[in-house]
XYZ file of N, CA and C in Angstrom:
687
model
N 423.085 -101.453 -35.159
C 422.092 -100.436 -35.545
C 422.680 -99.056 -35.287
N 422.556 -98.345 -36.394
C 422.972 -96.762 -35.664
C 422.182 -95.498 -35.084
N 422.832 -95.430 -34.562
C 422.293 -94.441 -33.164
C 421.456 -93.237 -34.347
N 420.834 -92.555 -33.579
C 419.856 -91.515 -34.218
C 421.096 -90.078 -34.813
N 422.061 -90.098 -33.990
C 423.387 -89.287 -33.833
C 424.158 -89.618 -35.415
N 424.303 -90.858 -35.302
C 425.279 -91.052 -36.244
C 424.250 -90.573 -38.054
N 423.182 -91.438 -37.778
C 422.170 -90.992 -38.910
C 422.093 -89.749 -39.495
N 421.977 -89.220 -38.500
C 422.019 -87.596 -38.901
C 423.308 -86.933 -39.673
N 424.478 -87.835 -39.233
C 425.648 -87.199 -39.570
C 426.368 -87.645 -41.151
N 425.414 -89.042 -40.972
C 425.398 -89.449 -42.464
C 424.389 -88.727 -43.622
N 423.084 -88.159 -42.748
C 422.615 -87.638 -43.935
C 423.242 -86.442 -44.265
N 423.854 -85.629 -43.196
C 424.302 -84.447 -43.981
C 425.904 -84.291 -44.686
N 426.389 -85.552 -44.072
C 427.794 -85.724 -45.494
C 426.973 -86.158 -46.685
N 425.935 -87.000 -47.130
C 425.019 -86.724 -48.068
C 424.957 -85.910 -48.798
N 424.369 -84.986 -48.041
C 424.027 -83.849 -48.545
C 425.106 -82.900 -49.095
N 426.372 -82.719 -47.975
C 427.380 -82.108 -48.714
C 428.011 -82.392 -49.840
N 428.084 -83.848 -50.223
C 428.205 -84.523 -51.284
C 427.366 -84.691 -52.348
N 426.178 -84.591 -52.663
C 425.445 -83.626 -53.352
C 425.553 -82.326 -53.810
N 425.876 -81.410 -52.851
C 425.904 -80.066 -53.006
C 427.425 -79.907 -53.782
N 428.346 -80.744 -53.134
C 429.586 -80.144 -53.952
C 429.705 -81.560 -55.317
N 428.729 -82.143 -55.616
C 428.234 -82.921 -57.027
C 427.891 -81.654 -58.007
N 426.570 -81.286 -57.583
C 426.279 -79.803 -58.083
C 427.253 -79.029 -58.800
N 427.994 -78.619 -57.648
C 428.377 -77.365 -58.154
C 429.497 -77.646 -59.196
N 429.881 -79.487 -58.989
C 431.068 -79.543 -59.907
C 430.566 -79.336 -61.173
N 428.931 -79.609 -61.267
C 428.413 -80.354 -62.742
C 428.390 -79.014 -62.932
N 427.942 -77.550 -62.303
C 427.742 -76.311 -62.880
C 428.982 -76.217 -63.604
N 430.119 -76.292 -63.212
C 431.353 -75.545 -63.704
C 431.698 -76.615 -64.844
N 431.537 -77.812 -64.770
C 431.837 -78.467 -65.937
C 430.548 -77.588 -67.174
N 429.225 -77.560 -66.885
C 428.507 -77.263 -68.297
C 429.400 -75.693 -68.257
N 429.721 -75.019 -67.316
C 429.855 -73.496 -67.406
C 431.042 -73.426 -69.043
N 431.996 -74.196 -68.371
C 433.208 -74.468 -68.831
C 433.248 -75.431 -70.149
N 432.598 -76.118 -70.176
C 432.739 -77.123 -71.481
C 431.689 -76.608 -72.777
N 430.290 -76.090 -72.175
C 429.438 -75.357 -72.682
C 429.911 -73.968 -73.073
N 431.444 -73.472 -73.634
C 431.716 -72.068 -73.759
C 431.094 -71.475 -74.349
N 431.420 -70.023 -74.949
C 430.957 -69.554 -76.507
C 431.907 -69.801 -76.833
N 433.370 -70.507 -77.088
C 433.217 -70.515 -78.534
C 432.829 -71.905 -79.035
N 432.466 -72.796 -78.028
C 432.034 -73.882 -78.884
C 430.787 -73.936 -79.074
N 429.687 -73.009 -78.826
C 428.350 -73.016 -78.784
C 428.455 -71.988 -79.929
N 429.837 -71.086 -80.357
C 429.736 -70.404 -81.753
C 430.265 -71.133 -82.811
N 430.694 -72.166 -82.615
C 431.276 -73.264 -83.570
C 430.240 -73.873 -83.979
N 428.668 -74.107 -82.976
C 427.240 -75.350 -83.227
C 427.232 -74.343 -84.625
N 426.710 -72.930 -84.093
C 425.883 -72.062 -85.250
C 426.451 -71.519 -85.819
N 428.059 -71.946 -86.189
C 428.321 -71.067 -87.073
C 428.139 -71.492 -88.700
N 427.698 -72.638 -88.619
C 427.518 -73.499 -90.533
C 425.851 -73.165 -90.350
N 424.959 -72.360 -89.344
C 424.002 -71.612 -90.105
C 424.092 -70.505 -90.908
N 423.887 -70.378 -92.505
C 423.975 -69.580 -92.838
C 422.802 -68.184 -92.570
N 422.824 -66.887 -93.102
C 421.988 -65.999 -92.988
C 420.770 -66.501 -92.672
N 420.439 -67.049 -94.471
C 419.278 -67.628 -95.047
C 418.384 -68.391 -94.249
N 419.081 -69.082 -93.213
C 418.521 -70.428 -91.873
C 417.835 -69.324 -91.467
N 416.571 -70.429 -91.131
C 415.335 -69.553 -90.384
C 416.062 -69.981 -88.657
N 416.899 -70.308 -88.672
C 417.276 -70.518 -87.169
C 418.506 -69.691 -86.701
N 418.841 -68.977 -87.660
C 420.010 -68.559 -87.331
C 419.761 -66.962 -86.732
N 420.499 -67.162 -85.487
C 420.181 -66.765 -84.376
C 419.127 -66.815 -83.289
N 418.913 -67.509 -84.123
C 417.704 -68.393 -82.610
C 418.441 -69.000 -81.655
N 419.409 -69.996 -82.035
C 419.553 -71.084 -80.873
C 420.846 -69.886 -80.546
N 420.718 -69.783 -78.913
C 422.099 -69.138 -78.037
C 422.419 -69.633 -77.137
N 423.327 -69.698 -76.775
C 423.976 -70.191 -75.668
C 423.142 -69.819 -74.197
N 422.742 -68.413 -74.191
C 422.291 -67.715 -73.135
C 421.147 -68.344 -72.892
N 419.798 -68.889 -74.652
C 418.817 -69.733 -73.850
C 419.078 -71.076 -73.870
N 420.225 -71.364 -73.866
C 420.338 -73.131 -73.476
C 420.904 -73.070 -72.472
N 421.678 -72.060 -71.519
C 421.693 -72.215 -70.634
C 420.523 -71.724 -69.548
N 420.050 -70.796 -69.981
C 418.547 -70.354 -68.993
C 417.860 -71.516 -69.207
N 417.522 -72.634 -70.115
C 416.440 -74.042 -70.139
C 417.094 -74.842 -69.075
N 418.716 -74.758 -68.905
C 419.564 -76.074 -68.577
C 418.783 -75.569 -66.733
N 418.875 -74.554 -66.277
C 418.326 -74.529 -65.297
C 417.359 -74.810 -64.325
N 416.452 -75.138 -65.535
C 415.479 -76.131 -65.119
C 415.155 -77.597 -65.280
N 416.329 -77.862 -65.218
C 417.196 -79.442 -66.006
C 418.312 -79.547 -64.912
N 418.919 -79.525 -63.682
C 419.859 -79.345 -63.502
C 420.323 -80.897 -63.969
N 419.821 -81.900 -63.866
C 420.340 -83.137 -63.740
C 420.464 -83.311 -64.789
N 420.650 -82.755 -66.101
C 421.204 -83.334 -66.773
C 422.870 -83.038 -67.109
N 423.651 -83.942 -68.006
C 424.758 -83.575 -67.342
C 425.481 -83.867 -66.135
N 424.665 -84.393 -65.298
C 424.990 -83.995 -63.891
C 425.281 -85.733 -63.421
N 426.896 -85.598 -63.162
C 427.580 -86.989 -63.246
C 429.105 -86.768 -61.887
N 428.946 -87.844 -61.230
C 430.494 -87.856 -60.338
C 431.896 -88.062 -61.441
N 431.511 -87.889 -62.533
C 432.754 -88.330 -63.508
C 432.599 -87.283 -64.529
N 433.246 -86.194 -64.746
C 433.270 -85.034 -65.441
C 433.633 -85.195 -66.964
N 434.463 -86.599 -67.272
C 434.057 -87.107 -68.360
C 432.978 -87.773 -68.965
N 432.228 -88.474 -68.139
C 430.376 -88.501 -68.506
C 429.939 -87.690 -68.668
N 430.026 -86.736 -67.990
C 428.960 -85.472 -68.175
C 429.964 -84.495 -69.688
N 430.719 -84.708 -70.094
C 431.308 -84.091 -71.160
C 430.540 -85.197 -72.580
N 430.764 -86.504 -71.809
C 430.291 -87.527 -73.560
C 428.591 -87.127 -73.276
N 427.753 -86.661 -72.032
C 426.449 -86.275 -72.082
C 426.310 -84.844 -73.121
N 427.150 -83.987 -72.778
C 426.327 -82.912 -73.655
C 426.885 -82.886 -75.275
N 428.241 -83.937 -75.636
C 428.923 -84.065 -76.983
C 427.666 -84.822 -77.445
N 426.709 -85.722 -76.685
C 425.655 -86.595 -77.280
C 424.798 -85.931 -77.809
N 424.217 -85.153 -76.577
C 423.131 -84.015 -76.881
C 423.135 -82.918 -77.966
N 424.911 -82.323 -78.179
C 424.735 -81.178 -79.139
C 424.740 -82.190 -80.305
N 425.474 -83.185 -80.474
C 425.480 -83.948 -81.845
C 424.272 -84.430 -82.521
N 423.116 -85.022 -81.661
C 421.382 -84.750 -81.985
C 420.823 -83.462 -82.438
N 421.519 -82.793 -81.349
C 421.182 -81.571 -81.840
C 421.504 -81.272 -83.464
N 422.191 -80.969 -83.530
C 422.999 -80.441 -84.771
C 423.111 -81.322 -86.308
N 422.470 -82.485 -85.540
C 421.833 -82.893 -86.932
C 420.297 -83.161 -87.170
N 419.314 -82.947 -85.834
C 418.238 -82.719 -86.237
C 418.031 -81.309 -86.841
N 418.380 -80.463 -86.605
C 418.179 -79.196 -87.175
C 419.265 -78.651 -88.279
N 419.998 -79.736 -88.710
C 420.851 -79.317 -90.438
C 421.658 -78.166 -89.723
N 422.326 -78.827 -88.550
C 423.555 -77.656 -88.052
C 422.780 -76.448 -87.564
N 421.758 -76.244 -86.929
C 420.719 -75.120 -86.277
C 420.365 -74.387 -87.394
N 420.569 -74.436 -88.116
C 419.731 -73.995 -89.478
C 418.052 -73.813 -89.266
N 417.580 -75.320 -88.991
C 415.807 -75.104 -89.280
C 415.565 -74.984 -87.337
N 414.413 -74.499 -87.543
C 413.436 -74.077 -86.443
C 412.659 -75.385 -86.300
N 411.894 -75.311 -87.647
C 410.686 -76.350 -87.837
C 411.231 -77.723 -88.421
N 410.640 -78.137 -88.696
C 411.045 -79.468 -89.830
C 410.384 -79.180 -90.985
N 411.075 -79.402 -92.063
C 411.337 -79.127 -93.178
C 409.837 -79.512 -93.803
N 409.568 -80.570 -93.909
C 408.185 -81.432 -94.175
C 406.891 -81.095 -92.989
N 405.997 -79.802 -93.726
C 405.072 -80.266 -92.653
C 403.845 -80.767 -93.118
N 403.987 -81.702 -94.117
C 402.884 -82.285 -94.627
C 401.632 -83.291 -93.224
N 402.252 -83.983 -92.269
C 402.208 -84.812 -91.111
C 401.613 -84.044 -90.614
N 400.288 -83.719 -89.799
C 400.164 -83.117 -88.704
C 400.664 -83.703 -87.603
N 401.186 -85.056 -87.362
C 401.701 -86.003 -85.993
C 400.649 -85.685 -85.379
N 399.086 -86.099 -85.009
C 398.272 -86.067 -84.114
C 398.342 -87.603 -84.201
N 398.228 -87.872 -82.658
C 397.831 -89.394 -82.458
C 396.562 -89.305 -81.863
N 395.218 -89.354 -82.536
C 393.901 -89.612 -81.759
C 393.639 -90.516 -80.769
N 394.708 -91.229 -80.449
C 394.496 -91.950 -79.228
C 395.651 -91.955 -77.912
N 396.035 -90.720 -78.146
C 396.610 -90.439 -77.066
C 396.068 -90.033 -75.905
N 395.871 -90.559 -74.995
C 394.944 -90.450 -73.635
C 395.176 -88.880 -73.304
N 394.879 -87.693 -72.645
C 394.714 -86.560 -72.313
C 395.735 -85.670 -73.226
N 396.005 -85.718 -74.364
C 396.310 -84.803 -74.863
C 395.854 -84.716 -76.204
N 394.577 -84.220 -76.263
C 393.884 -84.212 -77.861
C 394.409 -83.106 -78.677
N 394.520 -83.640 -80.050
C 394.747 -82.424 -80.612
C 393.971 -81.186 -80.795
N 394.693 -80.140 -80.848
C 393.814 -78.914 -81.177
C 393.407 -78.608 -82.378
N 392.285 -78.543 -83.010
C 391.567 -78.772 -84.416
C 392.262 -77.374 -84.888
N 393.129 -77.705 -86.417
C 394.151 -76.340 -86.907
C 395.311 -76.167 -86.073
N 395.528 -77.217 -85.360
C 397.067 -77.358 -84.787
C 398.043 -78.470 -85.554
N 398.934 -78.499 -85.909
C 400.189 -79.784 -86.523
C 401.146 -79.648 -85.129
N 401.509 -81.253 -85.262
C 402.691 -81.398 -84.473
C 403.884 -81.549 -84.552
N 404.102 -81.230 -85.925
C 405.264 -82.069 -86.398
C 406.541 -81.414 -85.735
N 407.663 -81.747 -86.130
C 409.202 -81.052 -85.275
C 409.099 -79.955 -85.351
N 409.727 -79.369 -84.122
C 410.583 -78.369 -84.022
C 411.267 -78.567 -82.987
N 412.257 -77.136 -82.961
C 413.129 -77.203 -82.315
C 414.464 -77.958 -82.291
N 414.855 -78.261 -80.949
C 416.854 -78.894 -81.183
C 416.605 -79.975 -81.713
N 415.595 -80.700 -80.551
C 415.480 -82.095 -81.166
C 414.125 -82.523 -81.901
N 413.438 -81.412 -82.916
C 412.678 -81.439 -83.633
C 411.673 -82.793 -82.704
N 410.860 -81.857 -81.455
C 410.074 -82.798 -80.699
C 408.627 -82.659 -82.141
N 408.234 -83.772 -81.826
C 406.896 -84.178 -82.553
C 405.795 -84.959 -81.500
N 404.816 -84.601 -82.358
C 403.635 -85.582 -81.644
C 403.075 -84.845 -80.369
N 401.405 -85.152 -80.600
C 400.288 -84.553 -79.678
C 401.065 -84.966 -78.346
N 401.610 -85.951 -77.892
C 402.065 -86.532 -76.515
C 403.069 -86.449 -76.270
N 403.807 -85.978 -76.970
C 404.666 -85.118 -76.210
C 405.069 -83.305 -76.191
N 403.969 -82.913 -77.133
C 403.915 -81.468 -77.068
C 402.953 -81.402 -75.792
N 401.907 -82.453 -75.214
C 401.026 -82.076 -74.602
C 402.020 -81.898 -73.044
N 402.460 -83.206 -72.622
C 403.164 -83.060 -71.275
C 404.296 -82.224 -71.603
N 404.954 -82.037 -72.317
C 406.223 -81.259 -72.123
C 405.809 -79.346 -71.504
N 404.444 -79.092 -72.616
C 403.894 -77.866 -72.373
C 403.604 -78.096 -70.726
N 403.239 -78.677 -70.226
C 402.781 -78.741 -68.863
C 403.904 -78.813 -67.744
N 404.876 -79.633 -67.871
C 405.874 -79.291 -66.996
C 406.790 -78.058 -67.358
N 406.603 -77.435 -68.622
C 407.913 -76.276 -68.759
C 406.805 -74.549 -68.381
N 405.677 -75.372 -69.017
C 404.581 -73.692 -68.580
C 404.373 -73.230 -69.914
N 403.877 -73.854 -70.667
C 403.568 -73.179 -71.995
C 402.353 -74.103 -72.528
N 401.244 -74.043 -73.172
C 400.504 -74.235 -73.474
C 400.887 -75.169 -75.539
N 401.056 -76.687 -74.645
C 402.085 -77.201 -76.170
C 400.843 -77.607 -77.000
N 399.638 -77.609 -76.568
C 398.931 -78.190 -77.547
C 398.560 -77.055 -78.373
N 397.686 -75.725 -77.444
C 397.470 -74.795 -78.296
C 397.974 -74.227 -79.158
N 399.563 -74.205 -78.293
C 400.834 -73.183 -79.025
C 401.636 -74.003 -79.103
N 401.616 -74.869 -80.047
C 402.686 -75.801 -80.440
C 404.277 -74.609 -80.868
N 403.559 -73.692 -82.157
C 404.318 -72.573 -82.296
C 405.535 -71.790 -81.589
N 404.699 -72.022 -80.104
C 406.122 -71.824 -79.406
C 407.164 -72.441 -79.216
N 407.002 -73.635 -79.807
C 408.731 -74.051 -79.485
C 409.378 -73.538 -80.717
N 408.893 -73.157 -81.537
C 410.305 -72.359 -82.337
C 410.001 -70.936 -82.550
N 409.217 -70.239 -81.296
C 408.657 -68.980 -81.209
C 409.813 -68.408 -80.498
N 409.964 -69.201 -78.974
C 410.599 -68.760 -77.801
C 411.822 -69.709 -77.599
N 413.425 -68.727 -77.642
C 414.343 -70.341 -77.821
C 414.360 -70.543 -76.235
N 414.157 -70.113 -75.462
C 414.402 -70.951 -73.926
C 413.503 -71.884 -74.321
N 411.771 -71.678 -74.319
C 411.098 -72.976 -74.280
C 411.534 -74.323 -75.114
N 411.962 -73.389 -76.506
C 412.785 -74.365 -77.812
C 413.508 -75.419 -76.894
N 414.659 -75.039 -76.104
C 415.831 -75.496 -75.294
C 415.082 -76.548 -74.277
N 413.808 -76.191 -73.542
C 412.978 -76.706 -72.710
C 412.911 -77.486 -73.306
N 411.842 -77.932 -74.203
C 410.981 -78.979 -74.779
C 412.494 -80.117 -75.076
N 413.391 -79.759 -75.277
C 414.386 -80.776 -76.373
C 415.049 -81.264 -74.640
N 415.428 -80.485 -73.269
C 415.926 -81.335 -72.326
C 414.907 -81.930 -72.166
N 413.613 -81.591 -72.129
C 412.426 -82.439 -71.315
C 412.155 -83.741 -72.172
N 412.862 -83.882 -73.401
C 412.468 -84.995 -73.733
C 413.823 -85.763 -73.691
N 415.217 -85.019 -73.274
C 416.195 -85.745 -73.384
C 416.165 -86.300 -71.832
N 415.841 -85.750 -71.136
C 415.896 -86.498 -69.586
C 415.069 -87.318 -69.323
N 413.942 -87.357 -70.497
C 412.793 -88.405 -69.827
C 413.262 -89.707 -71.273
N 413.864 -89.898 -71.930
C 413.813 -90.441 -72.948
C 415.438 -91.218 -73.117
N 416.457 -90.370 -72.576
C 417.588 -90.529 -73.076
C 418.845 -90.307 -71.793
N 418.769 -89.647 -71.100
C 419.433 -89.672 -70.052
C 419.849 -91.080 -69.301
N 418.807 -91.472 -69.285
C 418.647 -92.565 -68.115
C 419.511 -93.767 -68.846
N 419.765 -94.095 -70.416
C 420.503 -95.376 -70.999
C 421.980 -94.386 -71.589
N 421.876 -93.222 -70.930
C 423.582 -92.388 -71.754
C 424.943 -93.343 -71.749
N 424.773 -94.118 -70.480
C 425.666 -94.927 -70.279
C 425.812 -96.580 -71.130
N 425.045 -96.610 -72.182
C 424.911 -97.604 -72.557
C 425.689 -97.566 -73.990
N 426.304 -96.063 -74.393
C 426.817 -95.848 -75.540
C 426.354 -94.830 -76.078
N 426.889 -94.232 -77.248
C 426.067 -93.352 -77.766
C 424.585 -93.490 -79.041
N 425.758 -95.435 -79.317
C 424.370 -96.130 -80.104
C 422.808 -96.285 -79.465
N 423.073 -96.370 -78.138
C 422.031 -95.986 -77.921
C 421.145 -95.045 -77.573
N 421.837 -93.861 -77.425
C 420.572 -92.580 -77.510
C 420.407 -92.605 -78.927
N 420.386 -93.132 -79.967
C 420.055 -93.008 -81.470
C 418.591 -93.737 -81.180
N 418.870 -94.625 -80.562
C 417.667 -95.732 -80.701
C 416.820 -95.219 -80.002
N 417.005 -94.212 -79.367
C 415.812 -93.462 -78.125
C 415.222 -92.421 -79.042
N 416.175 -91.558 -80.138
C 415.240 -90.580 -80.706
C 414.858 -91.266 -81.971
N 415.847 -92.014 -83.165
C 414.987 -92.102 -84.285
C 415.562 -93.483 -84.313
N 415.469 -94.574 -83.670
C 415.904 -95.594 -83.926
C 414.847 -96.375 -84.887
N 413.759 -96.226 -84.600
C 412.868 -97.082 -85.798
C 412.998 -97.080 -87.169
N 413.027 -95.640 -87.185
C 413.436 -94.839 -88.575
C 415.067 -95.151 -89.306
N 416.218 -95.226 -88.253
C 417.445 -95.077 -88.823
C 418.283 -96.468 -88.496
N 418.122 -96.860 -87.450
C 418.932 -98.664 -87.318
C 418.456 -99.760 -87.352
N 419.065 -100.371 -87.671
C 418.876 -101.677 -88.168
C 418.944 -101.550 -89.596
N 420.124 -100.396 -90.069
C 419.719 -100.251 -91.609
C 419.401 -99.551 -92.641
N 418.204 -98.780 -91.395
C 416.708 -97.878 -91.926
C 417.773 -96.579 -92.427
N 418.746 -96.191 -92.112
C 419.163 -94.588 -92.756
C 420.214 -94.881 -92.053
N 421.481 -95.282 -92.963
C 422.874 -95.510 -92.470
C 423.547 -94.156 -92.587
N 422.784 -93.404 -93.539
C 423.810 -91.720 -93.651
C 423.563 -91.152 -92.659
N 422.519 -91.107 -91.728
C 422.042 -90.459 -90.747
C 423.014 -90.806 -89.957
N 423.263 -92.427 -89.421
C 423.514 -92.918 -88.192
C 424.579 -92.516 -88.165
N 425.696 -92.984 -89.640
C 426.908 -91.634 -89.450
C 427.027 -90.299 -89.147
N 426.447 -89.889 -90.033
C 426.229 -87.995 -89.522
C 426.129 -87.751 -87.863
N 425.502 -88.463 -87.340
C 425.470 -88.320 -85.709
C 426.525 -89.248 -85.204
N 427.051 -89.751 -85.574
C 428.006 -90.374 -84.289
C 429.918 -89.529 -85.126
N 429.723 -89.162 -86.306
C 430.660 -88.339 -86.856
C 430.880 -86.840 -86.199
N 429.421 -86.441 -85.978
C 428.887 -85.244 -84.876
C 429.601 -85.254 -83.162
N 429.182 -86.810 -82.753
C 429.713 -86.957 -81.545
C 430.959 -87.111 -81.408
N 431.844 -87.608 -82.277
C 433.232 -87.757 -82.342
C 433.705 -86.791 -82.369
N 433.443 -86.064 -82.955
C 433.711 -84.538 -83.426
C 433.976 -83.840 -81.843
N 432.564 -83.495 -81.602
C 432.748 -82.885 -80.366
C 433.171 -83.364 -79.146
N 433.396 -84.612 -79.004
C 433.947 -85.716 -78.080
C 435.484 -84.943 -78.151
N 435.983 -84.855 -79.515
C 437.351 -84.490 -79.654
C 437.698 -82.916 -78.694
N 436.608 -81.777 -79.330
C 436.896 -81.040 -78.483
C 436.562 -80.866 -77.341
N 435.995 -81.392 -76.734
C 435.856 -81.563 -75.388
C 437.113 -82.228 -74.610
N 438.092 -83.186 -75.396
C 439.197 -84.107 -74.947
C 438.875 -85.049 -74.103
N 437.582 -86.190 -73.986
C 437.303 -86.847 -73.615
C 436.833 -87.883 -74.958
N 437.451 -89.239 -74.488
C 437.110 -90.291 -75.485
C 435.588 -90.426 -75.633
N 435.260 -91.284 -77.050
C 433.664 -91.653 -76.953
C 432.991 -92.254 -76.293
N 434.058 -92.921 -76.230
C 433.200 -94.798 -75.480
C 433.477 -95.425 -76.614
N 432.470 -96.790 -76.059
C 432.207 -98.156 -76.888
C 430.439 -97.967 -76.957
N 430.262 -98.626 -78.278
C 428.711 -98.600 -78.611
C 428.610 -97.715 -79.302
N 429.375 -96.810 -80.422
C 428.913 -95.758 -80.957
C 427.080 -96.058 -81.773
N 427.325 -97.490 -82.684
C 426.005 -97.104 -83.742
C 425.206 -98.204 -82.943
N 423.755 -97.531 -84.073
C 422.534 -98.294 -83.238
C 422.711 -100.185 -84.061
């Protein structure tokens, strides 16, 4: 059994080991997250894109702050195939940061039976943002843990790009983080897998794992195994 002495001395190498986890994962996003590869996402937005100049580096990194864990890996090549995953969703839910919204807003996405988050009568849910979030249930909790009011002001996620940046980690850490290690086929199956594998939209499933390769390359870390869904 160990002494009360030794306990203590284990929790705070713990802790130092944590703390210098941290700070490695800061300097990896600092460093791998540059401008110029965050001017490489937006640079195939043209003028015309209602997004262009929305998405910046400055608010994806002010959102990432309230995210530290994502990214955040003892292997600096995980945390490089984490954010090549993330911008490659990115960058093809929004047609290369081009759109704000989603293109189609015929859908309002209200689910009337979503337990505490009713829709707001003259509100739609449909996408916006990186990862074009949709739906009463998850505009409702996401507004609540980031501080913005998602049912009323759905609007703001392609009003304000930090919150924009918010809403898309808050659904990548609760949705997609947790199986990163399972491939990149499978964060497909976490955002549109119903819709695109098994089949459902083979141009898509390329376009995103062509995305991740891509940036896998400049980053200089391999893909993995498991690319499609």
């Amino acid at each position: 059994m160990a002494t009360g002495g030794n306990s203590l001395i284990v929790k705070i190498s713990l802790k130092i080991i944590h703390i210098l986890l941290i700070r490695t994962n800061n300097a990896t996003i600092e460093n791998v997250m540059s401008e110029e590869f965050f001017g490489g996402l937006t640079s195939h937005a043209n003028p015309s894109c209602e997004g262009n100049g929305f998405y910046t580096r400055d608010a994806f990194m002010n959102a990432w702050q309230s995210y530290p864990g994502f990214a955040e890996s003892p292997s600096i090549d995980d945390s490089k195939r984490e954010i090549a995953a993330f911008f490659a969703h990115v960058s093809h839910e929004t047609t290369r940061m081009c759109f704000k919204d989603q293109a189609d807003k015929s859908n309002p996405y209200c689910d009337p039976n979503a337990q505490g988050y009713p829709c707001t009568p003259g509100k739609t849910y449909y996408g916006r943002g990186p990862l074009q979030i949709s739906w009463n249930y998850n505009y409702g909790p996401a507004g609540q843990e980031i501080g913005f009011d998602g049912l009323n002001w759905p609007e703001g996620v392609s009003t304000d790009a930090i919150i924009s940046f918010k809403t898309a980690l808050w659904f990548w850490m609760r949705n997609v983080h947790g199986i990163i290690g399972q491939g990149f086929g499978a964060t497909i199956r976490a955002i549109n897998g119903v819709l695109e594998c098994g089949g459902g939209n083979p141009d898509a499933v390329n376009d995103r794992v062509n995305l991740y390769q891509n940036y896998c390359g400049q980053f200089n870390v391999s893909p993995g195994d498991n690319l499609y869904c």
